[in-house]
Amino acid sequence: MSLIVTNRILVHTPNVTLAALARSHSTSPYGRSHIRKKHPRSLPAPVVPHFPQQVIRADGSTFIHWITSPRSRIVLTRDTTNHPLWNATERLCGGSAVLTQDEED
């Protein structure tokens, strides 16, 4: 005789095991082939260190962001501030990105 708890009610069943109460077949029309079993991870996820990096742009402006490389400083000679593809005003005005008072009128 075994005791089985169903919805917090004890039921006495003679010679019935928990394996017999489990479904012997899947209710899915595709079977159980598409359902993955969740295996416990053997190792925890690795902790990736993040380091602060100061970026100095070509125009002298700086900003700090966090990366996984331990390199603490990078100096850019070519970036979005002085690249012709990123600065349409330089291409259109002949290299001068600053508009004068005469050009605005």
PDB file of C-alpha atoms in Angstrom:
ATOM      1  CA  MET A   1       0.000   0.000   0.000  1.00  0.00           C
ATOM      2  CA  SER A   2       1.299   3.447  -0.832  1.00  0.00           C
ATOM      3  CA  LEU A   3       0.264   6.996  -0.070  1.00  0.00           C
ATOM      4  CA  ILE A   4      -0.146   9.406  -2.947  1.00  0.00           C
ATOM      5  CA  VAL A   5      -0.794  13.117  -2.498  1.00  0.00           C
ATOM      6  CA  THR A   6      -3.133  14.602  -5.103  1.00  0.00           C
ATOM      7  CA  ASN A   7      -4.276  18.191  -4.583  1.00  0.00           C
ATOM      8  CA  ARG A   8      -3.365  17.971  -0.896  1.00  0.00           C
ATOM      9  CA  ILE A   9      -5.534  14.895  -0.322  1.00  0.00           C
ATOM     10  CA  LEU A  10      -3.971  11.637   0.765  1.00  0.00           C
ATOM     11  CA  VAL A  11      -5.118   8.693  -1.309  1.00  0.00           C
ATOM     12  CA  HIS A  12      -4.401   5.106  -0.323  1.00  0.00           C
ATOM     13  CA  THR A  13      -3.690   2.978  -3.362  1.00  0.00           C
ATOM     14  CA  PRO A  14      -2.558  -0.624  -3.169  1.00  0.00           C
ATOM     15  CA  ASN A  15       0.587  -1.499  -5.156  1.00  0.00           C
ATOM     16  CA  VAL A  16       0.649   1.629  -7.353  1.00  0.00           C
ATOM     17  CA  THR A  17       3.948   3.381  -7.900  1.00  0.00           C
ATOM     18  CA  LEU A  18       4.557   6.962  -8.976  1.00  0.00           C
ATOM     19  CA  ALA A  19       5.981   5.728 -12.270  1.00  0.00           C
ATOM     20  CA  ALA A  20       2.663   4.120 -13.083  1.00  0.00           C
ATOM     21  CA  LEU A  21       0.852   7.412 -12.500  1.00  0.00           C
ATOM     22  CA  ALA A  22       3.072   9.272 -14.940  1.00  0.00           C
ATOM     23  CA  ARG A  23       1.879   9.497 -18.518  1.00  0.00           C
ATOM     24  CA  SER A  24       3.133   6.663 -20.637  1.00  0.00           C
ATOM     25  CA  HIS A  25       2.679   8.708 -23.793  1.00  0.00           C
ATOM     26  CA  SER A  26       2.854  12.358 -24.736  1.00  0.00           C
ATOM     27  CA  THR A  27      -0.229  14.490 -25.211  1.00  0.00           C
ATOM     28  CA  SER A  28       1.566  16.436 -27.942  1.00  0.00           C
ATOM     29  CA  PRO A  29       0.736  15.481 -31.535  1.00  0.00           C
ATOM     30  CA  TYR A  30       4.479  15.520 -32.288  1.00  0.00           C
ATOM     31  CA  GLY A  31       5.496  13.215 -29.475  1.00  0.00           C
ATOM     32  CA  ARG A  32       8.287  14.151 -27.098  1.00  0.00           C
ATOM     33  CA  SER A  33      11.019  14.421 -29.728  1.00  0.00           C
ATOM     34  CA  HIS A  34      10.784  18.236 -29.850  1.00  0.00           C
ATOM     35  CA  ILE A  35      10.803  18.748 -26.083  1.00  0.00           C
ATOM     36  CA  ARG A  36      14.287  19.206 -24.691  1.00  0.00           C
ATOM     37  CA  LYS A  37      15.170  17.930 -21.279  1.00  0.00           C
ATOM     38  CA  LYS A  38      16.593  20.512 -18.916  1.00  0.00           C
ATOM     39  CA  HIS A  39      19.869  19.186 -17.638  1.00  0.00           C
ATOM     40  CA  PRO A  40      21.527  20.941 -14.736  1.00  0.00           C
ATOM     41  CA  ARG A  41      24.666  22.816 -15.759  1.00  0.00           C
ATOM     42  CA  SER A  42      27.812  21.155 -14.558  1.00  0.00           C
ATOM     43  CA  LEU A  43      29.650  24.473 -14.247  1.00  0.00           C
ATOM     44  CA  PRO A  44      28.335  27.940 -13.512  1.00  0.00           C
ATOM     45  CA  ALA A  45      28.420  30.555 -16.243  1.00  0.00           C
ATOM     46  CA  PRO A  46      31.844  32.194 -16.493  1.00  0.00           C
ATOM     47  CA  VAL A  47      32.291  35.646 -15.029  1.00  0.00           C
ATOM     48  CA  VAL A  48      33.729  37.907 -17.716  1.00  0.00           C
ATOM     49  CA  PRO A  49      35.705  40.836 -16.313  1.00  0.00           C
ATOM     50  CA  HIS A  50      34.945  44.313 -17.662  1.00  0.00           C
ATOM     51  CA  PHE A  51      37.512  47.101 -17.670  1.00  0.00           C
ATOM     52  CA  PRO A  52      37.054  50.851 -18.155  1.00  0.00           C
ATOM     53  CA  GLN A  53      38.561  52.231 -21.353  1.00  0.00           C
ATOM     54  CA  GLN A  54      39.072  55.895 -22.173  1.00  0.00           C
ATOM     55  CA  VAL A  55      38.606  56.683 -25.865  1.00  0.00           C
ATOM     56  CA  ILE A  56      40.185  59.869 -27.197  1.00  0.00           C
ATOM     57  CA  ARG A  57      38.732  60.977 -30.524  1.00  0.00           C
ATOM     58  CA  ALA A  58      40.561  62.863 -33.248  1.00  0.00           C
ATOM     59  CA  ASP A  59      38.968  66.169 -32.230  1.00  0.00           C
ATOM     60  CA  GLY A  60      40.141  65.753 -28.626  1.00  0.00           C
ATOM     61  CA  SER A  61      36.826  64.750 -27.074  1.00  0.00           C
ATOM     62  CA  THR A  62      36.934  61.787 -24.706  1.00  0.00           C
ATOM     63  CA  PHE A  63      34.521  59.277 -23.278  1.00  0.00           C
ATOM     64  CA  ILE A  64      34.826  56.203 -21.076  1.00  0.00           C
ATOM     65  CA  HIS A  65      33.118  52.905 -21.722  1.00  0.00           C
ATOM     66  CA  TRP A  66      33.445  49.389 -20.314  1.00  0.00           C
ATOM     67  CA  ILE A  67      34.976  46.600 -22.403  1.00  0.00           C
ATOM     68  CA  THR A  68      36.409  43.127 -21.839  1.00  0.00           C
ATOM     69  CA  SER A  69      39.902  44.096 -22.994  1.00  0.00           C
ATOM     70  CA  PRO A  70      42.284  45.301 -20.265  1.00  0.00           C
ATOM     71  CA  ARG A  71      43.591  48.091 -22.537  1.00  0.00           C
ATOM     72  CA  SER A  72      42.826  51.254 -20.564  1.00  0.00           C
ATOM     73  CA  ARG A  73      43.272  53.924 -23.247  1.00  0.00           C
ATOM     74  CA  ILE A  74      42.812  54.185 -27.007  1.00  0.00           C
ATOM     75  CA  VAL A  75      43.586  57.197 -29.197  1.00  0.00           C
ATOM     76  CA  LEU A  76      41.692  57.399 -32.478  1.00  0.00           C
ATOM     77  CA  THR A  77      43.184  59.192 -35.460  1.00  0.00           C
ATOM     78  CA  ARG A  78      40.241  58.505 -37.748  1.00  0.00           C
ATOM     79  CA  ASP A  79      36.686  58.472 -36.401  1.00  0.00           C
ATOM     80  CA  THR A  80      33.212  59.846 -37.054  1.00  0.00           C
ATOM     81  CA  THR A  81      34.313  63.411 -36.308  1.00  0.00           C
ATOM     82  CA  ASN A  82      36.839  63.637 -39.158  1.00  0.00           C
ATOM     83  CA  HIS A  83      35.761  60.958 -41.646  1.00  0.00           C
ATOM     84  CA  PRO A  84      34.260  62.379 -44.878  1.00  0.00           C
ATOM     85  CA  LEU A  85      31.551  59.721 -45.125  1.00  0.00           C
ATOM     86  CA  TRP A  86      30.221  60.639 -41.684  1.00  0.00           C
ATOM     87  CA  ASN A  87      30.399  64.411 -42.195  1.00  0.00           C
ATOM     88  CA  ALA A  88      28.276  65.394 -45.172  1.00  0.00           C
ATOM     89  CA  THR A  89      28.697  69.109 -44.459  1.00  0.00           C
ATOM     90  CA  GLU A  90      32.449  68.845 -44.978  1.00  0.00           C
ATOM     91  CA  ARG A  91      31.953  67.223 -48.366  1.00  0.00           C
ATOM     92  CA  LEU A  92      29.347  69.730 -49.487  1.00  0.00           C
ATOM     93  CA  CYS A  93      31.066  72.876 -48.181  1.00  0.00           C
ATOM     94  CA  GLY A  94      34.518  71.961 -49.418  1.00  0.00           C
ATOM     95  CA  GLY A  95      36.054  70.871 -46.134  1.00  0.00           C
ATOM     96  CA  SER A  96      34.643  73.561 -43.844  1.00  0.00           C
ATOM     97  CA  ALA A  97      32.072  72.199 -41.434  1.00  0.00           C
ATOM     98  CA  VAL A  98      31.530  75.586 -39.764  1.00  0.00           C
ATOM     99  CA  LEU A  99      28.918  77.784 -41.415  1.00  0.00           C
ATOM    100  CA  THR A 100      29.656  81.505 -41.497  1.00  0.00           C
ATOM    101  CA  GLN A 101      27.102  84.281 -41.186  1.00  0.00           C
ATOM    102  CA  ASP A 102      27.072  84.846 -44.988  1.00  0.00           C
ATOM    103  CA  GLU A 103      26.305  81.165 -45.710  1.00  0.00           C
ATOM    104  CA  GLU A 104      23.338  81.092 -43.321  1.00  0.00           C
ATOM    105  CA  ASP A 105      21.509  83.999 -45.078  1.00  0.00           C
TER     106      ASP A 105
END
